[in-house]
PDB file of C-alpha atoms in Angstrom:
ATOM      1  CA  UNK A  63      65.498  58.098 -66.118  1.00  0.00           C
ATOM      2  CA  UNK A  64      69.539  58.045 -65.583  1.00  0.00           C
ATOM      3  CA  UNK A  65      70.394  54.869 -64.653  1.00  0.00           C
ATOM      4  CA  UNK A  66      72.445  55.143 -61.126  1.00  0.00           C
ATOM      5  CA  UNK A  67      76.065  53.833 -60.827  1.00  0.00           C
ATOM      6  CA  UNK A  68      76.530  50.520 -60.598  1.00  0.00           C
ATOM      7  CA  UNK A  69      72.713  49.421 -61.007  1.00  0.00           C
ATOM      8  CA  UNK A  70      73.432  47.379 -64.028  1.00  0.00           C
ATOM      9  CA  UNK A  71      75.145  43.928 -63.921  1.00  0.00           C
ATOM     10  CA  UNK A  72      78.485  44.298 -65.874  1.00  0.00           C
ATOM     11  CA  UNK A  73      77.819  42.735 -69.298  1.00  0.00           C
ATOM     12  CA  UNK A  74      74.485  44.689 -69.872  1.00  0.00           C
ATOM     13  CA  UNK A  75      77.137  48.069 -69.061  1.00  0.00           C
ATOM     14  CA  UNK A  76      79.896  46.595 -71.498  1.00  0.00           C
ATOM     15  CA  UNK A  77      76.750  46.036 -74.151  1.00  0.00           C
ATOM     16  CA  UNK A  78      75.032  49.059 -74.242  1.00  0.00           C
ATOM     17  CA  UNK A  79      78.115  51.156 -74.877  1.00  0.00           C
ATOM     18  CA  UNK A  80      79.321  49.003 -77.230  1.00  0.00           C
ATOM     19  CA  UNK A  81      76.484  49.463 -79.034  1.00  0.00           C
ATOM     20  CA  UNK A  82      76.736  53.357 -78.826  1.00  0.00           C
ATOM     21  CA  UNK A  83      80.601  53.828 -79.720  1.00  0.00           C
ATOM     22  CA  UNK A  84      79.346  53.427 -83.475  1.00  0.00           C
ATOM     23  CA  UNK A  85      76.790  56.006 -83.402  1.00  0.00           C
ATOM     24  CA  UNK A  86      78.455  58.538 -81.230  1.00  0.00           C
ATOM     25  CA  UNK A  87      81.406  58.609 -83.838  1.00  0.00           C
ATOM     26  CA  UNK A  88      79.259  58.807 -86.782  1.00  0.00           C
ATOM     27  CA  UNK A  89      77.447  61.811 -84.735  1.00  0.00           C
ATOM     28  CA  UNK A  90      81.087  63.283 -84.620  1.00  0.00           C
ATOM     29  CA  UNK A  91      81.002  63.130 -88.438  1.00  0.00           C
ATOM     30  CA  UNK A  92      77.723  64.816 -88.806  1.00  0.00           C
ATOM     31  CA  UNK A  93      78.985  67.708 -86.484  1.00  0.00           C
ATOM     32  CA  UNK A  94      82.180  68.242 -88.259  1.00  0.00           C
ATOM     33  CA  UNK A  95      80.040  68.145 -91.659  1.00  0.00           C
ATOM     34  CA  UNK A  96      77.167  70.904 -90.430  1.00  0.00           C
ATOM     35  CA  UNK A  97      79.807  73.097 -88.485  1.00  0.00           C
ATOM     36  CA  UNK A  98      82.691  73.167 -91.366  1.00  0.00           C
ATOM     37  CA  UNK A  99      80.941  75.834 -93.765  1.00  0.00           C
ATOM     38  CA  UNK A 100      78.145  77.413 -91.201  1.00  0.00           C
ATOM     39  CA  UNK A 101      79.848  78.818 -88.393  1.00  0.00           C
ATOM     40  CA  UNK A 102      76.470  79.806 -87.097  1.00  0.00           C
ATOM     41  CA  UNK A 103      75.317  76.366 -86.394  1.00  0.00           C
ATOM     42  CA  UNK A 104      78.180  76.003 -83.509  1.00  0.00           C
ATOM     43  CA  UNK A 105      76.177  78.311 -81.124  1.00  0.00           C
ATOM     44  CA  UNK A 106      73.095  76.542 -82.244  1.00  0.00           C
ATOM     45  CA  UNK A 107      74.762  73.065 -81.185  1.00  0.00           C
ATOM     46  CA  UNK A 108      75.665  74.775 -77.913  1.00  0.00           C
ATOM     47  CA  UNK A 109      72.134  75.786 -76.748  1.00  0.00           C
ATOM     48  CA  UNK A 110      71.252  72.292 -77.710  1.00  0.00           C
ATOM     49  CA  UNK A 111      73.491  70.669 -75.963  1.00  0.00           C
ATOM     50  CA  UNK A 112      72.825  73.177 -72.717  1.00  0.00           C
ATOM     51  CA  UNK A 113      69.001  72.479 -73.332  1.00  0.00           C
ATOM     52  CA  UNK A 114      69.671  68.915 -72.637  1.00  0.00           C
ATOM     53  CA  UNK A 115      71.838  69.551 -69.812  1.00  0.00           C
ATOM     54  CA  UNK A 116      69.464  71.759 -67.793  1.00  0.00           C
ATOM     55  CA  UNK A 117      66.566  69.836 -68.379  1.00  0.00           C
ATOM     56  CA  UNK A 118      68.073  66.620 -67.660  1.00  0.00           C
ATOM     57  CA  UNK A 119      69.102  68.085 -64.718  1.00  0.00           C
ATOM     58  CA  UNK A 120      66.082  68.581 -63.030  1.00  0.00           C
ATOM     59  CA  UNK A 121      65.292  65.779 -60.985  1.00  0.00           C
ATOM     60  CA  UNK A 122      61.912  65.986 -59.624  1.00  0.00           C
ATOM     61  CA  UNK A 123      60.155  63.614 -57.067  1.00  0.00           C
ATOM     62  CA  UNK A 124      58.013  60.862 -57.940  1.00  0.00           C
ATOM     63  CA  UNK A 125      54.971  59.307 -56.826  1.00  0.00           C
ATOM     64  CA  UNK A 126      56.311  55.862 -56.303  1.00  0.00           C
ATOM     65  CA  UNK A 127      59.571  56.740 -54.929  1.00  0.00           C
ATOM     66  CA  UNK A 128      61.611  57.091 -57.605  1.00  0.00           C
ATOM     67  CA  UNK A 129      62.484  60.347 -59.606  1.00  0.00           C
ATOM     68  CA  UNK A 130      61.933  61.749 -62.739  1.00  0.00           C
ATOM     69  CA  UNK A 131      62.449  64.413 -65.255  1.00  0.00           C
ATOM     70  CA  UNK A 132      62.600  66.018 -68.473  1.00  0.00           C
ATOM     71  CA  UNK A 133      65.004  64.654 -71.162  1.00  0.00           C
ATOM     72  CA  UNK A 134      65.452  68.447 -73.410  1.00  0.00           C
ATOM     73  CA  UNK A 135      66.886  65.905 -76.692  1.00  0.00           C
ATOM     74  CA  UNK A 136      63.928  66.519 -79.046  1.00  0.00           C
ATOM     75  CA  UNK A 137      65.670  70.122 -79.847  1.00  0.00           C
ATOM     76  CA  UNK A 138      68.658  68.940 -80.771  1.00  0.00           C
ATOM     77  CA  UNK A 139      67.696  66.295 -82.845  1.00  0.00           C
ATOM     78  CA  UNK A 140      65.450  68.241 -84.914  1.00  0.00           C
ATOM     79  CA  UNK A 141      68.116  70.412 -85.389  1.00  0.00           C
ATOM     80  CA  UNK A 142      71.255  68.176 -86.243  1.00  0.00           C
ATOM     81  CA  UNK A 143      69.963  64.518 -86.471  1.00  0.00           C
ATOM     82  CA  UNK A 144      69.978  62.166 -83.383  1.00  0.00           C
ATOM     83  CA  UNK A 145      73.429  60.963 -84.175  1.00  0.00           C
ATOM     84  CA  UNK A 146      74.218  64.358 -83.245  1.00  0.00           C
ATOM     85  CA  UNK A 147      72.118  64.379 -80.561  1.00  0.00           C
ATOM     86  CA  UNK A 148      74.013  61.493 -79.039  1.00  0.00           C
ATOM     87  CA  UNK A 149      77.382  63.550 -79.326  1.00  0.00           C
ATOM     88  CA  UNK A 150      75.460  66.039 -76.869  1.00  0.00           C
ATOM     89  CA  UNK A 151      73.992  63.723 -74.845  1.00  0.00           C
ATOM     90  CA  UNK A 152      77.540  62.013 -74.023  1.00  0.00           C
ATOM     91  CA  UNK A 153      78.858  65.802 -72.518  1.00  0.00           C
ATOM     92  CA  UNK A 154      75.742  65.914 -70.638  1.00  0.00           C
ATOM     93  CA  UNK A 155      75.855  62.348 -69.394  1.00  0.00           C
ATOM     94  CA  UNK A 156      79.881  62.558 -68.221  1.00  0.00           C
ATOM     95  CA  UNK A 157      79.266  66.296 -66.883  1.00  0.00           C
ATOM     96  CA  UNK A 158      76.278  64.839 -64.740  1.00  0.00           C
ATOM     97  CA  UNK A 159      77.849  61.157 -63.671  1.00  0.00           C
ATOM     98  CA  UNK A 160      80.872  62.967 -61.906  1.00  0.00           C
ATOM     99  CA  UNK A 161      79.875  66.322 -61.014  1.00  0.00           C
ATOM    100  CA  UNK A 162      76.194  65.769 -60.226  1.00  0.00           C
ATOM    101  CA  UNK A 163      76.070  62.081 -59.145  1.00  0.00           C
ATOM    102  CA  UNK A 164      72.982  61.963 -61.393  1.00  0.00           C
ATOM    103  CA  UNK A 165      73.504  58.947 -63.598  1.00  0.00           C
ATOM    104  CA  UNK A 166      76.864  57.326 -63.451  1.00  0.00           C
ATOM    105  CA  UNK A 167      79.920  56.075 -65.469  1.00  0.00           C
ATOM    106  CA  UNK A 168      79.651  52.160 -65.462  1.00  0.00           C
ATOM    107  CA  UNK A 169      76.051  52.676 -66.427  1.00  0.00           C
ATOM    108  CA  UNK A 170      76.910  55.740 -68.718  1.00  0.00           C
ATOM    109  CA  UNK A 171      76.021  53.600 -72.276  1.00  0.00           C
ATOM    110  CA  UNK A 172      72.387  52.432 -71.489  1.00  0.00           C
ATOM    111  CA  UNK A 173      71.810  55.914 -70.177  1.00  0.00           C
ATOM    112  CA  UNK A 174      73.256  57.561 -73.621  1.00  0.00           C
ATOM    113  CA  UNK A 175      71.240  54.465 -75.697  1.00  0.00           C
ATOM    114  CA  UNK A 176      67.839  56.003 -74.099  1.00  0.00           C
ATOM    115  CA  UNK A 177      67.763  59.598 -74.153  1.00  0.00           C
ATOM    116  CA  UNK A 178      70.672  60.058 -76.647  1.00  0.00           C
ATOM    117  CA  UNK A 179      69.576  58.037 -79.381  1.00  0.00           C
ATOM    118  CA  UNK A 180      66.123  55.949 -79.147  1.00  0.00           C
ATOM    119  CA  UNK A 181      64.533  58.981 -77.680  1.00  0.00           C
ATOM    120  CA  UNK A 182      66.139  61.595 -80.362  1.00  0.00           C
ATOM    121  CA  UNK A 183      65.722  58.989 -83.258  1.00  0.00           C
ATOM    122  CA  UNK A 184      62.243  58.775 -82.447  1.00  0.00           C
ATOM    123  CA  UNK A 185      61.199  62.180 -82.029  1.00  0.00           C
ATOM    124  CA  UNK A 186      63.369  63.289 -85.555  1.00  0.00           C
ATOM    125  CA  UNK A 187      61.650  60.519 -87.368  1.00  0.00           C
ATOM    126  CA  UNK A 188      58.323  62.317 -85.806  1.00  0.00           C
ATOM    127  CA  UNK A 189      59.137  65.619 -86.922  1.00  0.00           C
ATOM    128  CA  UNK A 190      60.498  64.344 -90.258  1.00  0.00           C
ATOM    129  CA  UNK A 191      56.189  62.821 -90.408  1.00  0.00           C
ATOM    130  CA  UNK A 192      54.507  65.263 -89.690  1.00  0.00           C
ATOM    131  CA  UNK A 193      56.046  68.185 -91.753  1.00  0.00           C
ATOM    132  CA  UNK A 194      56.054  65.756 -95.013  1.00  0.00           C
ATOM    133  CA  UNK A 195      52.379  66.578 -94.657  1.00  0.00           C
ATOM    134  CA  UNK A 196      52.540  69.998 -94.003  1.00  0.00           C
ATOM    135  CA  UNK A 197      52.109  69.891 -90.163  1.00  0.00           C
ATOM    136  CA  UNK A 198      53.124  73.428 -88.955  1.00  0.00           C
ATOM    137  CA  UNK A 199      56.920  73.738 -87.385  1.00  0.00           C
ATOM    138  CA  UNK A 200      55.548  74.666 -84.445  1.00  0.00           C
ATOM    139  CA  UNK A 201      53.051  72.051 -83.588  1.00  0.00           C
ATOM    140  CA  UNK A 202      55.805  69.180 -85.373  1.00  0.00           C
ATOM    141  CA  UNK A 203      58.139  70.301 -82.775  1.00  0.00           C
ATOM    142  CA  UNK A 204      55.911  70.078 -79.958  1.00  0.00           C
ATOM    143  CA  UNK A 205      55.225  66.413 -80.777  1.00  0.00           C
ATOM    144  CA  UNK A 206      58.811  65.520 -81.457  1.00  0.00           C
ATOM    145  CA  UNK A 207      60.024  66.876 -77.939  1.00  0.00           C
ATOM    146  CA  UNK A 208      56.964  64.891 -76.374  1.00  0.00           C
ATOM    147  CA  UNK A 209      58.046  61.776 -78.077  1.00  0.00           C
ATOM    148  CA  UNK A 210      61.459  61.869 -77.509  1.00  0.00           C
ATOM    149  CA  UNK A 211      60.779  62.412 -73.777  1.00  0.00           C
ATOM    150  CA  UNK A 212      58.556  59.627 -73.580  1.00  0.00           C
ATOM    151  CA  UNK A 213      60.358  57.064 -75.545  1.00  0.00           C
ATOM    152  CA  UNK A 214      63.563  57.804 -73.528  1.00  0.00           C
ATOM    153  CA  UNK A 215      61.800  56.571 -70.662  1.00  0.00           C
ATOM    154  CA  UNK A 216      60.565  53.662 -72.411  1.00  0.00           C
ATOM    155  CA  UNK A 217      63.803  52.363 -73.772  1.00  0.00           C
ATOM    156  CA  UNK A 218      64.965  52.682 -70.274  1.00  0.00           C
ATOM    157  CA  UNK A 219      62.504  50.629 -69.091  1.00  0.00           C
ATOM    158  CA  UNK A 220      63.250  47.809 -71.523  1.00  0.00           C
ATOM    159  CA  UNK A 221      66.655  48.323 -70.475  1.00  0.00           C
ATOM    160  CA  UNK A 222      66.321  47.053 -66.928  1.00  0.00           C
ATOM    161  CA  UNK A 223      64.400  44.898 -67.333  1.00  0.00           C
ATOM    162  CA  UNK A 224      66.477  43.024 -69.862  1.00  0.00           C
ATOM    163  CA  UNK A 225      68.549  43.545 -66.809  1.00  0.00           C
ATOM    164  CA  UNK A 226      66.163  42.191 -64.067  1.00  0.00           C
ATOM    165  CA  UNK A 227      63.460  40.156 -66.043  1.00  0.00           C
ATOM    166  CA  UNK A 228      61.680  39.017 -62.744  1.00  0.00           C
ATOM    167  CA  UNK A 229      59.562  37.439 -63.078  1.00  0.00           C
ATOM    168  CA  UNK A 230      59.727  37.630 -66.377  1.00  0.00           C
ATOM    169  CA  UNK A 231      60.841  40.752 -68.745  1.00  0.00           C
ATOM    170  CA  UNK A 232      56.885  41.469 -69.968  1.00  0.00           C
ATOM    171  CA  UNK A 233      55.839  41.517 -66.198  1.00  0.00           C
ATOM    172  CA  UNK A 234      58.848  43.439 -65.329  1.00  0.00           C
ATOM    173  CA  UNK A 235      58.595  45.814 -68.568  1.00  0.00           C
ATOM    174  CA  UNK A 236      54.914  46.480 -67.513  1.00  0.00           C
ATOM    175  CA  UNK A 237      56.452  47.531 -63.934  1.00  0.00           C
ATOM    176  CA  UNK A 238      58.852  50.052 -64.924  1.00  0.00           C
ATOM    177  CA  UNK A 239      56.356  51.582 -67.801  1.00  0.00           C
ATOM    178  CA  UNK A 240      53.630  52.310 -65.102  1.00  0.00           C
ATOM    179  CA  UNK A 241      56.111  53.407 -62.672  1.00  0.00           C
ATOM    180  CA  UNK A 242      57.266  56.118 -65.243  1.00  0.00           C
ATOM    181  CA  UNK A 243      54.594  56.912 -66.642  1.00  0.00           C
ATOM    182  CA  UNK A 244      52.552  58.387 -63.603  1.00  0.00           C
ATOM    183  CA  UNK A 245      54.705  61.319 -63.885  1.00  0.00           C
ATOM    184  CA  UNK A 246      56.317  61.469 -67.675  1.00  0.00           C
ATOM    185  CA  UNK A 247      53.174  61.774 -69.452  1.00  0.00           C
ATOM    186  CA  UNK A 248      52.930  65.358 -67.875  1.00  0.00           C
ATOM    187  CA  UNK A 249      56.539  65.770 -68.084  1.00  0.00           C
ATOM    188  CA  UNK A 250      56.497  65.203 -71.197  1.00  0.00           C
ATOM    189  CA  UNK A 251      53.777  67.347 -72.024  1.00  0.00           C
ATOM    190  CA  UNK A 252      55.184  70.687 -70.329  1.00  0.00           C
ATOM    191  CA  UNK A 253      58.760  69.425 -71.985  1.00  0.00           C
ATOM    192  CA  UNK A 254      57.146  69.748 -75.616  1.00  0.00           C
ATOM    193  CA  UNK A 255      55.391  73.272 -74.645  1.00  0.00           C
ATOM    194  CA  UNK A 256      58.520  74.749 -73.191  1.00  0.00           C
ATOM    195  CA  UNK A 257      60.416  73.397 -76.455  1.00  0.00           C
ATOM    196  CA  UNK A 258      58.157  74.906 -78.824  1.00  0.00           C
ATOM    197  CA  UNK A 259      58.686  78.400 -76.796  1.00  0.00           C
ATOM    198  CA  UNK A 260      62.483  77.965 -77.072  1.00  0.00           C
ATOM    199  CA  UNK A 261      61.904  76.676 -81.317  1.00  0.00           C
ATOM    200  CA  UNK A 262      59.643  79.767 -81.786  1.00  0.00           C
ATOM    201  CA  UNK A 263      62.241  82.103 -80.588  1.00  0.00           C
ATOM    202  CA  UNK A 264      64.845  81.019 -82.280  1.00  0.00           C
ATOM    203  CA  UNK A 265      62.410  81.000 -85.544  1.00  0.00           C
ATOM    204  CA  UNK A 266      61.630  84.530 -84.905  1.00  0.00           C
ATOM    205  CA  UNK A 267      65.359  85.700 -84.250  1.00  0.00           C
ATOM    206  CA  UNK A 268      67.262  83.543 -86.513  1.00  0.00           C
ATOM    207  CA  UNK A 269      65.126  82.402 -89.257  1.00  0.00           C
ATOM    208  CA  UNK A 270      67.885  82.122 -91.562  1.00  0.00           C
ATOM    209  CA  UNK A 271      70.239  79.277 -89.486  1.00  0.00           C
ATOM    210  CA  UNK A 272      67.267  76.921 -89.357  1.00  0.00           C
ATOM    211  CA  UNK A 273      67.043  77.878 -93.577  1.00  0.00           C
ATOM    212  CA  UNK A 274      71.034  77.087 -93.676  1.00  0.00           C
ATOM    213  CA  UNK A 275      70.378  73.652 -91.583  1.00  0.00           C
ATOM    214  CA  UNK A 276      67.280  72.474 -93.960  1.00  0.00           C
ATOM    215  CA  UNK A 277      65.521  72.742 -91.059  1.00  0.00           C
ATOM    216  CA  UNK A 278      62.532  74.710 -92.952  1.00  0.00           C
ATOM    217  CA  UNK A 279      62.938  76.269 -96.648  1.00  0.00           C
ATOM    218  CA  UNK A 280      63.292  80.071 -97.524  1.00  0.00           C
ATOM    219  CA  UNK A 281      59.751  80.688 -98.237  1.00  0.00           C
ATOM    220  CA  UNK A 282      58.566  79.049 -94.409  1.00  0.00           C
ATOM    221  CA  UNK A 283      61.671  81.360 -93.020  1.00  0.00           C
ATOM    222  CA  UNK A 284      59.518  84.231 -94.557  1.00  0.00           C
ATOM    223  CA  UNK A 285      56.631  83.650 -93.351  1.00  0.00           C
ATOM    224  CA  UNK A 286      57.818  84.479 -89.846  1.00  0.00           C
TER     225      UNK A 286
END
C-alpha cells in the first residue's frame, strides 16, 4: 500500500500533506487530552502505535507483482479516535521511509492520508455502528480492523490514480482496486482475526483502561 519514494508527481506530494498537517495536529490535541489524567492510556497508545508498525511492516508478495500487507490502524482508532491514529501512523510512516525503505518521504502525506486517516476514520465510524446496536466488542472490532484495512487500500488507489488517470481515473481506479484486492480481501480478513485476539486480551487483562477510555461502560467491563 506505501506509496514508494518519488512515485508521485510533486504537487499531488505537496497536496496530500497539506491536507494532513491539520489533522495530525488536532490528533496531537486528542493525545495530550486522553494521556493528561490517565497515565495508563500512554502504554495503551504505545502498543497501538507498535501494532501498526509491525503489521505495516510486513510486506508480502503479490500475485500481480506488486506487494501487499496488513495496515494494524483499526486498533488504534478504536481506541483513541483516527485523529490519533494519524499521530501513530506519522512515527510509523518516518520510522519505515528511512530505516526500512518501505514507503518514502516525498510521498510520506498520501501514504499517512490512506492508512492514517481514511482507513482509521472508516473503521471507528464502523465500530462506533455497530455497538450503537449492541453488536458485541468483539465481533465490532473484527469488522472495524477489516474495514480499515480495506479502505486504506482503496484510498490509495484513488490516490494514484488522481495521479495517473490513464486512460482515464475510473479505468485507472478499476486497475489499482483489482490489483489490490486479489490479495487484501484475505489480508484483511486474517488482519481483523488477529486484532480481535490482541482486543480480547487486553479486555481480559485490563478491562478497566478500555472503561477509563469510553471504550465500553463498567457493566460490559464486568462481564468479562
Amino acid at each position: 500500500m506505501h506509496i514508494m519514494e518519488g512515485y508521485l508527481p510533486p504537487e499531488w506530494c505537496a497536496l496530500w500533506i497539506i491536507i494532513c498537517i491539520p489533522v495530525v495536529i488536532y490528533g496531537i490535541m486528542q493525545i495530550k487530552k486522553a494521556t493528561e489524567n490517565n497515565d495508563e492510556a500512554m502504554p495503551l497508545l504505545a502498543l497501538s502505535g507498535a501494532f501498526m508498525f509491525i503489521l505495516s511492516s510486513l510486506k508480502m508478495p503479490s500475485v500481480t507483482g506488486s506487494c501487499s500487507h496488513p495496515c494494524g490502524n483499526g486498533l488504534g482508532a478504536v481506541f483513541f479516535g483516527p485523529a490519533v491514529t494519524a499521530v501513530l501512523s506519522v512515527i510509523v510512516l518516518l520510522f519505515q521511509a528511512i530505516l526500512l525503505a518501505h514507503g518514502g518521504l516525498t510521498t510520506i502525506g498520501a501514504n499517512i492520508f490512506s492508512m492514517g486517516i481514511v482507513g482509521p476514520l472508516c473503521g471507528w465510524l464502523v465500530w462506533k455502528g455497530l455497538r450503537k446496536i449492541n453488536i458485541s466488542a468483539p465481533i465490532s472490532m473484527f469488522f472495524t480492523a477489516f474495514v480499515a484495512d480495506l479502505m486504506t487500500y482503496v484510498m490509495t488507489a484513488i490516490e494514484l490514480s488522481l495521479a495517473f488517470p490513464k486512460p482515464s481515473f475510473g479505468e485507472a481506479l478499476v486497475t489499482f482496486l483489482v490489483i489490490f484486492a486479489i490479495t487484501q480481501i484475505p489480508l484483511a480478513i486474517a488482519e481483523g482475526i488477529l486484532t480481535t485476539v490482541i482486543y480480547n486480551y487486553i479486555s481480559d487483562a485490563r478491562p478497566d483502561i478500555l472503561v477509563k477510555l469510553n471504550i465500553i461502560d463498567e457493566k460490559e467491563a464486568g462481564a468479562n
